[in-house]
XYZ file of C-alpha atoms in Angstrom:
690
model
C -73.112 -15.063 3.198
C -75.028 -15.989 0.028
C -76.537 -12.807 -1.487
C -80.072 -14.214 -1.772
C -80.043 -15.404 1.843
C -78.766 -12.059 3.126
C -81.444 -10.125 1.185
C -84.230 -12.416 2.390
C -83.074 -12.213 6.023
C -83.087 -8.409 5.832
C -86.516 -8.388 4.135
C -87.891 -10.784 6.739
C -86.535 -8.664 9.607
C -88.058 -5.494 8.084
C -91.380 -7.167 7.408
C -91.509 -8.642 10.933
C -90.843 -5.168 12.329
C -93.746 -3.855 10.217
C -96.004 -6.652 11.558
C -95.054 -5.755 15.154
C -95.687 -2.058 14.510
C -99.066 -2.754 12.875
C -100.066 -5.044 15.762
C -99.341 -2.184 18.187
C -101.406 0.135 16.001
C -104.369 -2.291 16.086
C -104.170 -2.520 19.897
C -104.034 1.251 20.213
C -107.088 1.658 17.986
C -109.035 -0.885 20.025
C -108.100 0.568 23.416
C -108.718 4.108 22.157
C -112.270 3.335 21.072
C -111.611 4.058 17.373
C -114.448 3.630 14.847
C -115.085 0.036 13.779
C -114.186 0.637 10.072
C -110.771 2.009 11.119
C -110.094 -1.021 13.310
C -111.184 -3.431 10.547
C -108.937 -1.681 8.018
C -105.966 -1.882 10.427
C -106.632 -5.578 11.103
C -106.833 -6.251 7.348
C -103.499 -4.476 6.844
C -102.000 -6.631 9.628
C -103.235 -9.807 7.901
C -101.644 -8.714 4.612
C -98.345 -8.033 6.381
C -98.439 -11.453 8.043
C -99.080 -13.179 4.686
C -96.154 -11.281 3.150
C -93.978 -12.238 6.132
C -94.892 -15.926 5.745
C -94.109 -15.725 2.032
C -90.624 -14.302 2.662
C -90.045 -16.860 5.431
C -90.959 -19.639 2.992
C -88.507 -18.348 0.400
C -85.773 -18.063 3.028
C -86.480 -21.605 4.216
C -86.155 -22.839 0.627
C -82.799 -21.071 0.177
C -81.508 -22.478 3.475
C -82.807 -25.956 2.620
C -80.758 -25.862 -0.558
C -77.595 -25.834 1.549
C -78.849 -27.326 4.807
C -78.132 -30.679 6.353
C -81.569 -32.250 5.742
C -80.948 -33.640 2.259
C -77.299 -34.314 3.097
C -78.285 -36.395 6.130
C -80.764 -38.427 4.092
C -78.098 -39.106 1.457
C -75.526 -39.976 4.129
C -77.918 -42.389 5.812
C -78.517 -44.161 2.505
C -74.761 -44.485 1.953
C -73.979 -45.661 5.502
C -76.869 -48.147 5.537
C -75.577 -49.678 2.307
C -71.970 -49.736 3.537
C -72.877 -51.487 6.788
C -75.387 -53.872 5.209
C -72.862 -54.950 2.560
C -70.131 -55.155 5.237
C -67.801 -52.464 3.871
C -67.310 -51.466 7.512
C -69.078 -51.944 10.841
C -68.584 -50.720 14.438
C -65.901 -52.724 16.250
C -66.900 -55.093 19.087
C -70.541 -54.680 18.144
C -71.757 -57.732 20.068
C -70.495 -55.988 23.231
C -72.146 -52.690 22.408
C -69.264 -51.247 20.379
C -66.698 -48.592 21.280
C -67.018 -45.053 19.922
C -64.385 -44.214 17.356
C -63.372 -47.805 16.483
C -64.459 -49.573 13.260
C -63.774 -52.856 11.466
C -63.468 -53.074 7.687
C -65.351 -56.015 6.218
C -64.326 -57.916 3.045
C -65.262 -55.297 0.393
C -64.077 -52.405 2.571
C -60.742 -54.112 3.194
C -60.319 -54.663 -0.547
C -61.072 -50.992 -1.301
C -58.572 -49.935 1.371
C -55.871 -52.275 0.057
C -56.444 -51.005 -3.498
C -56.197 -47.375 -2.375
C -52.946 -48.121 -0.521
C -51.553 -50.076 -3.488
C -52.221 -47.119 -5.782
C -50.704 -44.735 -3.204
C -47.567 -46.853 -3.166
C -47.440 -46.937 -6.972
C -48.198 -43.211 -7.406
C -45.767 -41.955 -4.779
C -43.278 -44.546 -3.510
C -42.494 -46.257 -6.808
C -42.902 -43.376 -9.268
C -40.930 -40.978 -7.030
C -38.256 -43.516 -5.973
C -39.038 -43.065 -2.277
C -37.533 -45.105 0.550
C -40.172 -47.222 2.274
C -39.895 -47.839 6.029
C -42.027 -49.568 8.657
C -41.613 -48.395 12.271
C -43.220 -49.481 15.589
C -46.511 -48.063 16.833
C -45.253 -47.867 20.428
C -42.995 -44.824 20.810
C -40.811 -43.877 23.818
C -41.837 -40.689 25.602
C -38.485 -38.996 24.925
C -39.128 -39.090 21.158
C -42.548 -37.450 21.451
C -41.209 -35.008 24.049
C -38.646 -33.845 21.499
C -41.257 -33.570 18.738
C -43.560 -31.463 20.941
C -46.429 -33.952 21.075
C -46.236 -34.513 24.843
C -46.719 -30.805 25.524
C -48.750 -29.590 22.553
C -50.724 -32.397 20.895
C -54.037 -31.232 22.307
C -57.627 -30.295 21.518
C -59.638 -27.830 23.562
C -62.135 -29.574 25.828
C -64.986 -28.413 28.054
C -66.729 -30.353 30.821
C -70.294 -30.417 32.044
C -69.742 -28.792 35.446
C -72.207 -31.148 37.172
C -71.816 -34.519 35.414
C -68.211 -34.237 34.235
C -69.101 -35.311 30.675
C -66.464 -34.078 28.207
C -67.022 -32.335 24.880
C -64.801 -30.819 22.231
C -65.287 -27.077 22.567
C -65.033 -26.227 18.874
C -67.581 -28.937 17.988
C -70.172 -27.403 20.336
C -69.681 -23.954 18.809
C -69.794 -25.367 15.264
C -73.011 -27.331 15.917
C -74.691 -24.315 17.531
C -73.869 -21.971 14.645
C -74.920 -24.474 11.978
C -78.244 -25.186 13.687
C -79.028 -21.478 14.084
C -78.188 -20.799 10.446
C -80.288 -23.703 9.180
C -83.329 -23.452 11.439
C -83.656 -19.929 12.906
C -85.454 -17.779 10.324
C -85.539 -14.831 12.712
C -81.740 -14.619 12.758
C -80.729 -11.187 11.498
C -78.549 -10.865 8.413
C -75.773 -9.378 10.557
C -75.899 -12.224 13.092
C -76.027 -14.840 10.324
C -72.998 -13.260 8.662
C -71.163 -13.247 12.006
C -71.871 -16.945 12.593
C -70.716 -17.867 9.102
C -67.491 -15.985 9.785
C -67.081 -17.889 13.077
C -67.429 -21.170 11.173
C -64.856 -20.001 8.617
C -62.215 -19.152 11.251
C -63.174 -21.779 13.860
C -59.783 -23.511 13.713
C -58.102 -20.135 14.210
C -59.744 -19.381 17.592
C -57.654 -19.445 20.770
C -58.917 -21.025 24.001
C -59.899 -17.581 25.308
C -61.740 -16.637 22.096
C -63.508 -19.987 21.979
C -64.602 -19.684 25.607
C -65.859 -16.140 25.004
C -68.002 -17.289 22.059
C -69.487 -20.183 24.050
C -70.525 -17.704 26.749
C -71.757 -15.073 24.282
C -74.065 -17.589 22.582
C -75.160 -19.171 25.870
C -74.005 -22.646 24.837
C -74.525 -25.289 27.512
C -74.042 -29.054 27.795
C -76.043 -30.615 24.918
C -77.223 -33.534 27.061
C -78.151 -31.830 30.344
C -78.151 -28.076 29.580
C -75.795 -27.679 32.539
C -73.147 -24.939 32.437
C -69.759 -25.771 30.875
C -66.236 -25.229 32.144
C -63.766 -22.940 30.413
C -62.013 -24.644 27.472
C -58.730 -26.306 28.402
C -56.237 -28.478 26.484
C -56.531 -32.265 26.531
C -53.622 -34.391 25.216
C -54.872 -36.809 22.564
C -52.186 -39.501 22.869
C -52.779 -42.947 24.364
C -50.194 -43.414 27.113
C -48.615 -46.761 27.923
C -45.475 -48.155 29.548
C -42.725 -50.127 27.842
C -41.622 -53.205 29.759
C -42.965 -54.732 32.988
C -41.346 -52.247 35.380
C -43.484 -49.331 34.258
C -40.402 -47.093 34.464
C -40.147 -46.469 30.708
C -43.153 -44.379 29.653
C -44.341 -44.453 26.063
C -47.274 -43.618 23.825
C -49.113 -45.169 20.924
C -47.876 -43.023 18.056
C -50.220 -40.211 16.969
C -48.515 -40.116 13.545
C -45.983 -42.209 11.626
C -43.608 -39.332 10.824
C -41.404 -39.489 13.924
C -40.129 -42.943 12.992
C -38.795 -41.463 9.756
C -37.196 -38.423 11.414
C -35.265 -40.426 14.001
C -33.943 -42.678 11.219
C -32.812 -39.763 9.031
C -29.078 -40.367 9.546
C -29.284 -43.979 8.375
C -31.660 -43.179 5.507
C -29.367 -40.365 4.323
C -26.426 -42.802 4.318
C -28.532 -45.450 2.504
C -29.323 -42.847 -0.163
C -25.629 -42.241 -0.806
C -25.502 -39.090 1.353
C -27.482 -37.249 -1.328
C -30.404 -34.823 -1.187
C -33.204 -34.498 -1.976
C -34.791 -37.820 -1.038
C -38.077 -38.941 0.441
C -39.031 -41.647 2.905
C -42.560 -43.017 3.094
C -44.510 -45.085 5.593
C -47.983 -46.613 5.812
C -49.164 -47.589 9.282
C -51.608 -47.303 12.147
C -51.825 -44.178 14.299
C -53.812 -43.533 17.477
C -55.571 -40.476 18.891
C -57.756 -40.512 21.979
C -60.469 -38.311 20.490
C -62.587 -36.404 23.011
C -65.878 -37.074 21.234
C -65.428 -39.305 18.173
C -68.214 -39.002 15.643
C -68.854 -38.846 11.895
C -68.064 -42.521 11.291
C -64.714 -43.139 9.613
C -63.888 -39.425 9.631
C -63.016 -39.115 13.316
C -61.762 -42.305 14.909
C -59.327 -43.366 17.609
C -57.266 -45.767 15.501
C -56.667 -45.136 11.822
C -54.306 -45.684 8.900
C -51.917 -42.931 7.847
C -49.741 -42.820 4.755
C -47.013 -40.214 5.233
C -44.115 -38.897 3.176
C -41.142 -36.945 4.500
C -39.304 -35.293 1.600
C -35.925 -33.968 2.740
C -34.604 -31.019 0.764
C -31.879 -28.345 0.899
C -33.495 -25.309 2.612
C -31.637 -23.032 0.153
C -32.932 -24.872 -2.920
C -36.574 -25.975 -2.878
C -36.864 -26.283 -6.654
C -38.153 -29.609 -7.971
C -36.933 -31.240 -11.219
C -40.449 -32.511 -12.064
C -42.298 -29.321 -11.129
C -43.093 -28.703 -14.796
C -45.212 -31.876 -14.841
C -47.795 -30.265 -12.547
C -47.311 -26.506 -13.092
C -50.200 -26.251 -15.584
C -52.748 -28.062 -13.406
C -55.761 -25.939 -12.508
C -58.025 -26.744 -9.570
C -59.848 -25.198 -6.621
C -57.494 -23.381 -4.241
C -58.405 -21.403 -1.127
C -55.564 -19.059 -0.085
C -55.672 -17.597 3.423
C -56.388 -14.078 2.166
C -59.593 -15.284 0.490
C -60.672 -17.088 3.660
C -60.136 -14.067 5.884
C -62.038 -11.897 3.400
C -65.022 -14.281 3.558
C -64.674 -15.314 -0.098
C -64.937 -18.735 -1.740
C -62.326 -21.049 -3.230
C -61.561 -20.420 -6.907
C -59.771 -22.331 -9.629
C -56.115 -21.302 -9.851
C -53.257 -22.483 -12.020
C -50.663 -24.091 -9.748
C -47.772 -22.474 -11.613
C -49.304 -19.013 -11.199
C -49.855 -19.658 -7.485
C -46.128 -20.340 -7.108
C -45.017 -17.356 -9.201
C -47.234 -15.023 -7.157
C -45.926 -16.425 -3.866
C -49.280 -17.914 -2.854
C -47.581 -21.316 -2.625
C -44.176 -20.979 -0.958
C -41.971 -23.090 -3.222
C -41.808 -25.536 -6.131
C -41.375 -28.704 -4.085
C -44.443 -27.942 -1.945
C -46.387 -27.129 -5.130
C -45.205 -30.335 -6.802
C -46.646 -32.443 -3.993
C -49.887 -30.437 -4.018
C -50.207 -31.272 -7.711
C -49.367 -34.942 -7.171
C -51.936 -35.180 -4.362
C -54.566 -33.675 -6.697
C -53.803 -36.284 -9.360
C -53.831 -39.108 -6.809
C -57.241 -38.186 -5.391
C -58.929 -37.576 -8.748
C -57.585 -40.858 -10.166
C -59.108 -42.660 -7.173
C -62.527 -41.303 -8.103
C -62.814 -38.144 -5.983
C -64.922 -35.515 -7.776
C -62.568 -32.666 -8.744
C -65.396 -30.143 -8.293
C -65.675 -31.208 -4.631
C -61.948 -31.096 -3.929
C -60.100 -27.963 -2.840
C -56.716 -27.073 -1.407
C -57.043 -24.724 1.570
C -54.076 -22.789 2.933
C -53.677 -22.737 6.713
C -54.646 -19.536 8.520
C -51.899 -17.835 10.562
C -52.972 -19.283 13.924
C -53.325 -22.797 12.471
C -49.729 -22.885 11.292
C -46.806 -23.712 13.553
C -44.282 -20.908 14.017
C -41.565 -22.916 12.268
C -43.639 -23.863 9.192
C -42.987 -22.091 5.900
C -46.371 -22.937 4.351
C -49.185 -25.495 4.840
C -52.105 -26.580 2.659
C -54.882 -29.121 3.271
C -56.582 -31.153 0.560
C -60.219 -30.901 1.644
C -62.967 -33.066 0.151
C -66.635 -32.087 0.348
C -69.031 -34.758 1.559
C -72.319 -34.782 3.471
C -70.456 -33.592 6.599
C -69.066 -30.549 4.774
C -65.459 -29.921 3.772
C -63.210 -32.560 5.357
C -59.424 -32.331 5.671
C -58.063 -35.558 4.147
C -54.451 -34.713 3.254
C -52.092 -32.202 4.831
C -49.165 -30.914 2.739
C -46.743 -28.878 4.858
C -43.312 -27.312 4.520
C -42.159 -27.982 8.093
C -38.805 -26.267 7.595
C -35.976 -27.926 9.592
C -37.882 -28.066 12.890
C -38.179 -31.839 13.315
C -34.576 -32.778 12.600
C -33.284 -29.915 14.765
C -35.567 -30.921 17.644
C -34.325 -34.528 17.584
C -30.710 -33.396 17.164
C -30.993 -31.233 20.279
C -32.738 -33.900 22.380
C -30.680 -36.926 21.293
C -27.303 -35.271 20.830
C -26.972 -37.018 17.442
C -26.496 -34.523 14.565
C -29.201 -35.120 11.941
C -27.522 -33.095 9.227
C -26.582 -33.187 5.556
C -23.428 -32.152 3.691
C -22.834 -30.386 0.414
C -19.269 -30.941 -0.821
C -17.758 -28.080 -2.834
C -15.927 -28.778 -6.077
C -13.409 -26.123 -5.011
C -12.692 -24.955 -1.432
C -14.381 -21.667 -0.533
C -12.869 -18.956 1.611
C -15.445 -17.717 4.087
C -15.467 -15.377 7.034
C -16.542 -17.221 10.163
C -17.638 -15.825 13.497
C -15.496 -17.147 16.353
C -16.772 -16.774 19.933
C -14.278 -17.964 22.572
C -15.494 -17.719 26.182
C -12.612 -17.424 28.692
C -13.744 -20.127 31.084
C -11.237 -19.271 33.844
C -12.524 -15.691 34.145
C -16.149 -16.790 33.861
C -15.595 -19.475 36.524
C -14.169 -16.993 39.007
C -17.194 -14.722 38.584
C -20.115 -17.107 38.057
C -18.831 -20.295 39.736
C -21.540 -23.020 39.420
C -23.447 -20.994 36.836
C -20.463 -20.768 34.510
C -21.764 -23.485 32.101
C -25.053 -21.688 31.445
C -23.264 -18.404 30.724
C -20.795 -20.135 28.363
C -23.644 -21.840 26.467
C -25.506 -18.539 26.130
C -22.405 -16.765 24.796
C -21.709 -19.515 22.260
C -25.339 -19.466 21.101
C -25.237 -15.789 20.028
C -25.924 -15.062 16.381
C -23.601 -12.847 14.354
C -25.538 -9.616 14.927
C -25.669 -10.111 18.714
C -21.981 -11.063 18.885
C -20.746 -8.065 16.887
C -22.888 -5.708 18.990
C -21.325 -7.190 22.149
C -17.834 -6.857 20.649
C -18.412 -3.160 19.883
C -19.791 -2.494 23.389
C -16.896 -4.279 25.093
C -14.343 -2.343 23.056
C -15.972 1.001 23.859
C -17.132 0.441 27.459
C -15.199 -2.576 28.701
C -18.353 -4.359 29.888
C -21.915 -5.119 28.790
C -25.161 -6.440 30.265
C -26.043 -9.850 28.777
C -29.334 -11.722 29.126
C -28.904 -15.409 30.022
C -32.281 -17.074 29.442
C -31.475 -20.213 31.424
C -30.665 -18.049 34.458
C -33.684 -15.841 33.885
C -31.660 -12.651 34.373
C -28.960 -10.397 32.939
C -25.289 -10.689 33.938
C -22.323 -8.382 33.431
C -19.781 -9.581 30.867
C -16.362 -7.894 30.849
C -13.798 -7.704 28.060
C -11.612 -10.318 29.733
C -14.396 -12.931 29.787
C -14.890 -13.476 26.044
C -13.069 -13.087 22.763
C -15.136 -12.305 19.638
C -13.604 -12.140 16.179
C -14.077 -12.999 12.543
C -11.612 -15.281 10.860
C -11.170 -16.278 7.254
C -11.260 -20.019 6.770
C -11.341 -22.422 3.866
C -14.429 -24.606 3.720
C -14.580 -27.826 1.759
C -18.230 -28.545 2.432
C -21.393 -26.970 3.704
C -23.137 -28.556 6.681
C -26.860 -27.888 7.140
C -30.098 -29.297 8.545
C -32.492 -30.254 5.723
C -36.005 -28.898 5.452
C -38.942 -31.319 5.274
C -41.939 -31.229 2.942
C -44.583 -33.539 4.446
C -47.695 -34.839 2.680
C -49.782 -36.767 5.247
C -52.798 -38.814 4.092
C -55.731 -39.863 6.294
C -56.646 -43.045 4.426
C -59.950 -43.675 6.238
C -61.174 -40.150 5.497
C -60.254 -40.444 1.830
C -62.056 -43.786 1.599
C -65.245 -42.481 3.246
C -65.363 -39.470 0.908
C -64.760 -41.842 -2.011
C -67.741 -43.946 -0.859
C -69.978 -40.866 -0.951
C -68.642 -39.550 -4.261
C -69.162 -42.939 -5.937
C -72.647 -43.668 -4.574
C -75.836 -43.098 -6.553
C -79.244 -44.700 -7.029
C -81.090 -45.572 -10.210
C -84.515 -46.958 -10.965
C -84.992 -50.632 -11.710
C -86.190 -51.503 -15.212
C -89.792 -51.593 -14.012
C -89.306 -48.261 -12.224
C -90.787 -49.590 -9.002
C -87.560 -49.658 -6.988
C -84.414 -47.553 -6.476
C -81.221 -49.595 -6.783
C -77.970 -48.609 -5.058
C -74.775 -48.396 -7.094
C -71.147 -47.634 -6.188
C -69.436 -46.402 -9.340
C -65.903 -47.193 -8.178
C -63.224 -46.880 -10.857
C -61.746 -50.332 -11.610
C -58.565 -49.096 -9.891
C -60.184 -49.226 -6.426
C -63.210 -51.499 -6.919
C -63.194 -54.265 -4.269
C -63.989 -56.918 -6.889
C -63.059 -56.310 -10.534
C -65.685 -58.509 -12.159
C -68.376 -61.104 -11.505
C -69.045 -64.328 -13.394
C -72.645 -65.537 -13.853
C -74.074 -68.503 -15.757
C -77.268 -67.114 -17.272
C -79.247 -70.111 -16.074
C -78.496 -73.178 -13.973
C -76.910 -75.432 -16.552
C -74.008 -77.852 -16.064
C -72.197 -76.786 -19.242
C -72.544 -73.079 -18.413
C -71.335 -73.693 -14.862
C -68.241 -75.481 -16.169
C -67.498 -72.552 -18.488
C -67.961 -70.141 -15.557
C -65.468 -72.141 -13.477
C -63.001 -72.179 -16.389
C -63.252 -68.379 -16.711
C -62.861 -68.023 -12.933
C -59.649 -70.045 -13.099
C -58.310 -67.855 -15.936
C -59.117 -64.652 -14.025
C -57.429 -65.920 -10.858
C -54.306 -66.895 -12.817
C -53.766 -63.280 -13.956
C -54.592 -61.737 -10.579
C -58.119 -60.423 -11.282
C -60.311 -60.447 -8.160
C -63.753 -61.744 -9.050
C -66.956 -63.219 -7.675
C -68.613 -66.287 -9.197
C -72.320 -66.838 -8.619
C -73.884 -70.066 -9.891
C -77.124 -69.749 -7.889
C -80.439 -69.838 -9.662
C -81.303 -66.236 -8.771
C -82.460 -64.109 -11.706
C -79.664 -62.414 -13.646
C -81.175 -59.004 -12.877
C -80.938 -59.589 -9.148
C -77.371 -60.817 -9.479
C -76.421 -57.702 -11.448
C -78.043 -55.504 -8.786
C -76.178 -57.264 -5.961
C -72.786 -56.725 -7.583
C -73.631 -53.152 -8.663
C -74.221 -52.423 -4.993
C -70.698 -53.684 -4.255
C -69.261 -51.479 -6.994
C -68.152 -54.353 -9.254
C -67.409 -52.637 -12.599
C -67.834 -55.621 -14.969
C -70.060 -58.702 -15.126
C -69.364 -61.731 -17.335
C -72.519 -63.616 -18.240
C -72.152 -67.151 -19.588
C -74.940 -67.767 -22.086
C -73.146 -70.163 -24.457
C -70.183 -72.545 -24.502
C -68.136 -70.522 -27.014
C -68.608 -66.844 -26.116
C -69.827 -64.707 -23.216
C -71.040 -61.159 -22.633
C -69.256 -58.512 -20.598
C -71.538 -55.913 -19.021
C -70.279 -52.512 -17.831
C -71.843 -51.436 -14.534
C -72.772 -47.773 -15.111
C -73.876 -47.775 -18.750
C -75.190 -51.379 -18.548
C -73.863 -51.808 -22.108
C -72.706 -55.287 -23.101
C -70.223 -56.696 -25.616
C -69.730 -60.263 -26.793
C -66.277 -61.807 -26.385
C -64.930 -65.317 -26.987
C -64.256 -67.415 -23.900
C -60.546 -67.536 -24.707
C -60.277 -63.717 -24.754
C -62.536 -62.718 -21.875
C -59.923 -62.792 -19.072
C -57.414 -60.709 -21.039
C -60.113 -58.154 -21.999
C -61.150 -57.727 -18.368
C -57.512 -57.332 -17.309
C -56.963 -54.761 -20.058
C -59.751 -52.481 -18.822
C -59.252 -53.028 -15.085
C -55.508 -52.313 -15.360
C -56.244 -49.086 -17.220
C -54.502 -50.152 -20.454
C -57.753 -49.464 -22.344
C -61.067 -47.800 -21.560
C -64.469 -49.431 -21.823
C -65.023 -47.286 -24.912
C -61.893 -48.754 -26.510
C -62.935 -52.381 -26.053
C -66.568 -51.640 -26.889
C -65.418 -50.349 -30.270
C -63.432 -53.549 -30.944
C -66.100 -56.112 -30.049
C -69.712 -56.559 -31.146
C -72.380 -55.016 -28.955
C -74.726 -57.505 -27.351
C -78.434 -56.916 -26.892
C -80.703 -59.749 -25.907
C -84.136 -59.965 -24.401
C -82.986 -63.113 -22.645
C -80.889 -61.084 -20.256
C -83.240 -59.033 -18.137
C -82.021 -56.178 -15.914
C -85.160 -55.912 -13.807
C -85.579 -57.524 -10.443
């Protein structure tokens, strides 16, 4: 907890206790018939204590307000109102009342999304020589059974025991704790600290722990105040059937990754049977969220951009690691989280050398994700990389980090970067029977000692009959330590008790039933299952956070109105520039159309406005769309280019204007570069006010 808040909560609790004690003293004096001066003095002391209590409460309220949701909600509402009014996105099927968790992108929102995805493709797929794939959204059940999604892709849900309304259990606990912390001034410092710890480890709570907290805090249904059921898992996948018979069950994919894993064998061959390599996919994914909320942040259909980087599990070095090793940014290792500390700036290279980040390849992608997000326009001071807590991480994972972006909803997970080990390829190998493996050919053959387990099927058949196959499979699955221990026991005792998991019991194995030895063999290649490093990007979440980070308001020239501005970098701006004739004039309009044609020819998205509206209003309209540059036609030989955020203008010849705009929007030069090369324009004829 913040030190000032903790001190004020303790002071308030102590002062309130003093008020209560003094109130008792006043009552005792009155009932005991004490002299009037004594009673008046006690009452006066009580008034002083109450004033002091109110003063401390006011200070505490101010501290809480500094971090509370009030100002954040007002800011968010301003952003969302602008986004919906300017058609960046709107609820889907709105004329029919809409459907929770489904949104449509309008023209500017679609352009922002396409620009983000184009930069993602450039930054990762092209620069890293990745293999792009595009797989179906409908996935057979057997694939998702193998991946674990059918059994484990769940959130914990509770139901209103009377109405049956469903809620996400962790959301109820989170909302309760946040409201108490922001609004309950009587909350003790100890209780406030406890609730902040609950919020910090919320994702780490088991169903039992979550249920216990809901009961401890007396949390009920938010709509009816009815009691809630115990938390239980709810599978988030949309189920469907493939074909008219209904006999082939399937699901709408909850992620794009499985399409890459099942194609590993062909992709490995396409890549010349060489590792490492990465495959990438952009596509729609579907999750049947229990209680979708928070706009674009929690929806039922969304765009994912995922990378599966296949690497030798014995060599997770990366040849380009040095390019990112010196980056420094906010990191939040699990030890700091569990200790209740805050994220701090760490050098990525130091994090790897200290073992905080598991390996170079994982670190390389963390660094590349940082560069991607900051180039888009995400504020680096509101971006952190948080390491998964132990209970968040799958048992097979070597290490996992989330790129979290702070917005008005708090810290939001937008990118997951995980070392998933070899789990996925092994799972699909086991289920499909197709070996998803890689080979390393040796320049010279190597002599190695290999464990050889040979079950004697005749002897095993006589003893175990129909259960022989399960015993054979269990014997062949032994690792070297288990096999050599069995060999020693058989040689000394002649028999040994052996646990067969598929039978659910131990059986007696005799010396005649199995042969165990080590043999020297020459190997010409090494066969192994590759590990996978997976960066997974929630595009809608990134875009919403970008909207908030780029939004600000500024006063009109007259100071009587606040104007909305999206300061998108040219890289992601929905429209790169606007073209305005200063006044309605046939010659100016013809020049504007000529410039528009030149811009279109070199692929610059633009908006031409030849209406008679004042130039100030036209500037304000395009500023609100995040258009970085405005070309104003005020002569037939040259024009001005205005930069959105500084509102500075330069004068450029008509023949050069398209190439200058392309230069700055493509990132070849900065606005400062071109401003230095061309004369600055200042004219009272162009008015910014509305």
